[in-house]
Short mmCIF file of C-alpha atoms in Angstrom, two decimals:
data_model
loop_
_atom_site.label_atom_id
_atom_site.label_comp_id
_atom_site.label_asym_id
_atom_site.label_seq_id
_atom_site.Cartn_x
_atom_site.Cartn_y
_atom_site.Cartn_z
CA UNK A 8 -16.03 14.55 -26.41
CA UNK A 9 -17.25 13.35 -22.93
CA UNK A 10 -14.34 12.14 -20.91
CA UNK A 11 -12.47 12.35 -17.57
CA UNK A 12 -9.64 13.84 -17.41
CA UNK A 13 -6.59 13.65 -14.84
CA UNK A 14 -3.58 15.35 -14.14
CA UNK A 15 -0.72 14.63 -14.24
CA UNK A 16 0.09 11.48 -15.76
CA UNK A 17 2.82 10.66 -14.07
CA UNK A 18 4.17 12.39 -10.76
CA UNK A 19 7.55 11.44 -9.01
CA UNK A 20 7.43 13.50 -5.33
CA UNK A 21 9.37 13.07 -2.31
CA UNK A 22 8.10 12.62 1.18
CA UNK A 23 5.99 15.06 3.51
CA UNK A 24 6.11 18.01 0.20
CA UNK A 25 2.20 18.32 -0.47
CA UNK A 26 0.57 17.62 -4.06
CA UNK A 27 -2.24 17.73 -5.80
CA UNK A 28 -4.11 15.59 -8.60
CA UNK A 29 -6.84 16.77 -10.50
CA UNK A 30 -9.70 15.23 -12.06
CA UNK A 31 -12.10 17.00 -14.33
CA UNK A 32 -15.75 15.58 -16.16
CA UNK A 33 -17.47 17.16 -18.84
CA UNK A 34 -20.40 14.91 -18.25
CA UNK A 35 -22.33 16.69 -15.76
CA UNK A 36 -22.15 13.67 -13.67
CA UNK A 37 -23.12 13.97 -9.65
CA UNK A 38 -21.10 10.91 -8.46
CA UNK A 39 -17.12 11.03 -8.74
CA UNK A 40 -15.05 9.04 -6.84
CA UNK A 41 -10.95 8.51 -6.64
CA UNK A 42 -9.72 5.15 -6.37
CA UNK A 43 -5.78 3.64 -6.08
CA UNK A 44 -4.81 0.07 -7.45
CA UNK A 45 -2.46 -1.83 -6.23
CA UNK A 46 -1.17 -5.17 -7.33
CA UNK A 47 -3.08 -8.18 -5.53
CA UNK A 48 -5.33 -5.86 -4.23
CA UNK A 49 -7.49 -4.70 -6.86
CA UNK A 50 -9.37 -0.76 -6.73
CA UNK A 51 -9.79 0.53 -3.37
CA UNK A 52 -11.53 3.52 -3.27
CA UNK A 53 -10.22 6.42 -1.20
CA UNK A 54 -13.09 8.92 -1.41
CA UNK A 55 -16.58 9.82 -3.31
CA UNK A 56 -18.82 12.67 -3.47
CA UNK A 57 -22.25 12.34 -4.41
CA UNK A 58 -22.43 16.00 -5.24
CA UNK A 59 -21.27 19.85 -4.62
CA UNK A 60 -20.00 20.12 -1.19
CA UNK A 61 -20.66 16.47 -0.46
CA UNK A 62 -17.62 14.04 -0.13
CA UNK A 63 -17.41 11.12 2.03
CA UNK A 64 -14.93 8.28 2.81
CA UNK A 65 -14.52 5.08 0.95
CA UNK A 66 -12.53 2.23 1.87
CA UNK A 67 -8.65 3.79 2.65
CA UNK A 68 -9.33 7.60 2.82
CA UNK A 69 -6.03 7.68 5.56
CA UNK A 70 -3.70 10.22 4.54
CA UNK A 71 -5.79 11.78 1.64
CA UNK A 72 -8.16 14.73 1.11
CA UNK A 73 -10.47 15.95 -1.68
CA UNK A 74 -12.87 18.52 -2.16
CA UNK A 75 -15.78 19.25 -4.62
CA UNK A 76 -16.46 22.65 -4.70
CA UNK A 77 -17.74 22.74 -8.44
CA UNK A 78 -19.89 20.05 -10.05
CA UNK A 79 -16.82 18.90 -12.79
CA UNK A 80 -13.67 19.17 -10.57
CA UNK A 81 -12.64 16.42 -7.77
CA UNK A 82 -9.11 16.97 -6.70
CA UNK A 83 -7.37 14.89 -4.23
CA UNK A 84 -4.68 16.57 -1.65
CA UNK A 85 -1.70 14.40 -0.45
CA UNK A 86 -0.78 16.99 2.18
CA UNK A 87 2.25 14.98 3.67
CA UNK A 88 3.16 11.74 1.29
CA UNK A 89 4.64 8.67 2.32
CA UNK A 90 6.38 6.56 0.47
CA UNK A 91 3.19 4.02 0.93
CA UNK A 92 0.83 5.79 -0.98
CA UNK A 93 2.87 4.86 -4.43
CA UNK A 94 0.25 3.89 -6.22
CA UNK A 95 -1.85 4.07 -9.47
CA UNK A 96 -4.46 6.66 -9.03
CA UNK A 97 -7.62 6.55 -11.21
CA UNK A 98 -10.63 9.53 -10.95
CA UNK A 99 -13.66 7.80 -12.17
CA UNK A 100 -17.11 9.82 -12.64
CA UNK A 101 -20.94 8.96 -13.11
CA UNK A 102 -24.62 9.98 -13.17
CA UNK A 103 -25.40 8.21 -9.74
CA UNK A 104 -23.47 5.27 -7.89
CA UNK A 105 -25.44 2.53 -9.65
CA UNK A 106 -25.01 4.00 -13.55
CA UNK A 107 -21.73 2.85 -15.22
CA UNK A 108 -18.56 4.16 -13.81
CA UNK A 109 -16.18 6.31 -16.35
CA UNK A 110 -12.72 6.09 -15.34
CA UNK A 111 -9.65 9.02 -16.27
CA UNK A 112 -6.41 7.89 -17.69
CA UNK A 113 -5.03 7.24 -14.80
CA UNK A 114 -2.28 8.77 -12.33
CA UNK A 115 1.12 7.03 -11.60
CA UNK A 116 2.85 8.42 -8.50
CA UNK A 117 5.90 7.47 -7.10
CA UNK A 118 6.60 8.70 -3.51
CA UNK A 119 10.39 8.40 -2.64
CA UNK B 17 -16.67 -3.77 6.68
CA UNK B 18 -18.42 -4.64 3.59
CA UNK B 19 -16.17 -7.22 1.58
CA UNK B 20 -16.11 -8.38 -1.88
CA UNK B 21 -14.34 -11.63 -2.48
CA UNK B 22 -13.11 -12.56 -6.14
CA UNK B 23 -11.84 -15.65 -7.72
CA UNK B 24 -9.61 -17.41 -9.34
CA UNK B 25 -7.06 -14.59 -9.20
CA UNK B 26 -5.66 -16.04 -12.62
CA UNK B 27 -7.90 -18.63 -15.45
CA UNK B 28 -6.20 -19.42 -18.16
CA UNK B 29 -8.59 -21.02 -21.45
CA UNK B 30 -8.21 -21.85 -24.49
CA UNK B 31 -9.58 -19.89 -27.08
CA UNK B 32 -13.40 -20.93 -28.22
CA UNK B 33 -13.72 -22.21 -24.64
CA UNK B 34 -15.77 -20.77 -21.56
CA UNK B 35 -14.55 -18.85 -18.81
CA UNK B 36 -16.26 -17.88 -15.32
CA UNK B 37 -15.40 -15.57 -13.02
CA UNK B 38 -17.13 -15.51 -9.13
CA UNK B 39 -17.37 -13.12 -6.65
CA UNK B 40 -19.03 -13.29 -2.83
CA UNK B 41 -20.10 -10.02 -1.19
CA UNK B 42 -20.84 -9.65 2.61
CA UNK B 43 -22.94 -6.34 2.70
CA UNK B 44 -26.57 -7.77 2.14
CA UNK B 45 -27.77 -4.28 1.59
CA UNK B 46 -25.78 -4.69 -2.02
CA UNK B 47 -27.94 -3.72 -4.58
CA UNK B 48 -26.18 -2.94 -7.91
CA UNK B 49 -23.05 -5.40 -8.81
CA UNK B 50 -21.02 -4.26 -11.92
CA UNK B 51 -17.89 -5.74 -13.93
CA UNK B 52 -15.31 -3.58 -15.43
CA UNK B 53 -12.48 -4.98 -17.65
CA UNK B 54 -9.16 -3.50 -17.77
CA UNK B 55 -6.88 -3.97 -20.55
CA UNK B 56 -2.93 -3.68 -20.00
CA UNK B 57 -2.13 -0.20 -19.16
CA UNK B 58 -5.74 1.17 -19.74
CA UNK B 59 -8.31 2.73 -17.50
CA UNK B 60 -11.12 0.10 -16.52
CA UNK B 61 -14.57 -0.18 -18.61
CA UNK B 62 -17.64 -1.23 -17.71
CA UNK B 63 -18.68 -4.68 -19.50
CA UNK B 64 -21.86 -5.83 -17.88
CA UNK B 65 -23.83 -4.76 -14.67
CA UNK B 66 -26.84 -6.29 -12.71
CA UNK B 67 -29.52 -4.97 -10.15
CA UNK B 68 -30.51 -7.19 -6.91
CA UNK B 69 -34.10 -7.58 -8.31
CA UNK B 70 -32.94 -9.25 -11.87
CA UNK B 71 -31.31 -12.60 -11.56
CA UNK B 72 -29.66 -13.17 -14.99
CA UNK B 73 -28.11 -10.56 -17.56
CA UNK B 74 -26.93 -11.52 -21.12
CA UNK B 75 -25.18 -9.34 -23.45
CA UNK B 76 -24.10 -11.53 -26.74
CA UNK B 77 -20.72 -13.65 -25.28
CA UNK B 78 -21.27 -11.81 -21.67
CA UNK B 79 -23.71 -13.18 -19.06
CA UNK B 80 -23.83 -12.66 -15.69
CA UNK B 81 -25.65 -14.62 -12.76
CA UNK B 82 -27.01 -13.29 -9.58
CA UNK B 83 -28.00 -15.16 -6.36
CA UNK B 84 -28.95 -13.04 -3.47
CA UNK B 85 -29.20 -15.52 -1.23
CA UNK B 86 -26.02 -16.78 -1.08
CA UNK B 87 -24.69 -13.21 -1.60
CA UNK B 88 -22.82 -14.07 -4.69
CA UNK B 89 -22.58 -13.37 -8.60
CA UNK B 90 -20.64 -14.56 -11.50
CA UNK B 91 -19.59 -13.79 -14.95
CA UNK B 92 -19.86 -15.78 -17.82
CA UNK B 93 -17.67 -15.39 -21.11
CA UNK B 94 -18.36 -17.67 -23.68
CA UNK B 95 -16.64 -18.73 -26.80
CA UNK B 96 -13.49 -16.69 -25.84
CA UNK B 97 -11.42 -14.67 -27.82
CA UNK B 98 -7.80 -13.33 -27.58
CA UNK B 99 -9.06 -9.91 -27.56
CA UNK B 100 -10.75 -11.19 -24.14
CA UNK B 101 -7.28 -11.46 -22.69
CA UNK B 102 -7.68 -8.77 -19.53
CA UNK B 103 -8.55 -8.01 -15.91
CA UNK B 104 -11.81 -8.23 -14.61
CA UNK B 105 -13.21 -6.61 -11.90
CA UNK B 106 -16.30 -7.48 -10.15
CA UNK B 107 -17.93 -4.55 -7.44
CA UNK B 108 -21.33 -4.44 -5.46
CA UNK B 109 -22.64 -1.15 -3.57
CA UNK B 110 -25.59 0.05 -2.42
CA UNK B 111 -28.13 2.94 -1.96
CA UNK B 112 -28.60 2.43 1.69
CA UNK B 113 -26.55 4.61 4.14
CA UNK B 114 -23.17 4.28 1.83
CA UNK B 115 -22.90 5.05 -1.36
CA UNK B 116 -19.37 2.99 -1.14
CA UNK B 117 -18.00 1.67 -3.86
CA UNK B 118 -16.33 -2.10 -3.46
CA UNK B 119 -14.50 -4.00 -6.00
CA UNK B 120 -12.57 -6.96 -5.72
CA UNK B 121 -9.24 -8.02 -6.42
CA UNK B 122 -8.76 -8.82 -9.85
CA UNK B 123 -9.02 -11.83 -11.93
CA UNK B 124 -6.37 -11.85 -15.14
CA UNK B 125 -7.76 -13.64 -17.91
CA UNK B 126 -5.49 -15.28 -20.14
CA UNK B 127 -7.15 -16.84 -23.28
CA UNK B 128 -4.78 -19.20 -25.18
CA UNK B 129 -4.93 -19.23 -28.79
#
């Protein structure tokens, strides 16, 4: 079954102790990006990578850090987490940038 | 930065009747404007999508409108349903420099049966 997954689900971390989500694609797809969402604010992405070894910044990349080192896995690295990056956390993968977007499950963090 | 402006926030219709969404982007190098819907508590989907040299896309109740010029595009439900009832998300990037992606904020969609 093609899909993105995440994980975890659900994470509840206090400040400044490092974590990691992961987000996996069995789709061979290049683009992958990670996005939070936020009430009133919508999806803001954080980073994207358009493929192997390729990452760049999207919109609020402050405070975060992926890497792509294989084609199917995009984690993103909260080395020191503040309470301000409780969010909602989605991966979301596709063949190129302008091809339809398909989102993981979703990550809830809670930062305390 | 690039910018993409959505309203309302909130529409409320009645079922059977139309509802439009709009959004306004600011980076005129936007070339490829999707909407994704996203039911309570679910990952977004994508509904409907457009590229900057088509001006109109229909897909059965679904539309959506493009104008370059004025750097804006819309959605168009008609004949609503209850199982319309969501958040919709409209997003523009381009292939030129950035490969960013920007969405707005949100409209909820309430369709009143």
């Amino acid at each position: 079954e093609a899909q993105v997954t995440q994980n975890p689900r659900y994470l509840i971390t206090v400040t400044g102790k490092k974590l990691t989500v992961t987000c996996s694609q069995n789709m061979n797809h290049e683009y992958m990006s990670w996005y939070r969402q936020d009430p009133g604010l919508g999806l803001r992405q954080i980073y994207y990578s358009m493929n192997v070894e390729v990452t760049d910044k999207g919109d609020v990349p402050e405070g975060y850090k992926v890497s792509r080192k294989e084609k199917r896995n995009f984690p993103l690295i909260l080395e020191s987490p503040s309470p301000n990056q409780t969010s909602l956390y989605f991966c979301a993968s596709s063949p190129s940038p302008q091809e339809t977007q398909y989102f993981g499950p979703g990550t809830r963090l809670l930062v305390l | 930065g690039e910018n993409v402006e959505q309203h309302p926030s909130t529409l409320s219709v009645q079922e059977g009747d139309s509802a439009v969404i709009k959004c306004t982007y600011s980076d005129s190098a936007s070339n490829y404007f999707p909407w994704y819907k996203q039911e309570l508590g679910k990952r977004p989907q994508l509904i409907i999508d457009i590229r900057s040299n088509v001006g109109e896309k229909k897909d059965q109740r679904i539309a959506v409108t493009l104008n370059k010029t004025a750097k804006h595009f819309s959605l168009h439900i008609t004949e609503t349903q209850p199982e319309d009832s969501a958040v919709y998300f409209c997003a523009a990037t381009s292939t030129s420099g950035t490969y960013k992606y920007i969405f707005g904020t949100g409209t909820r969609l309430k369709v009143l049966a």
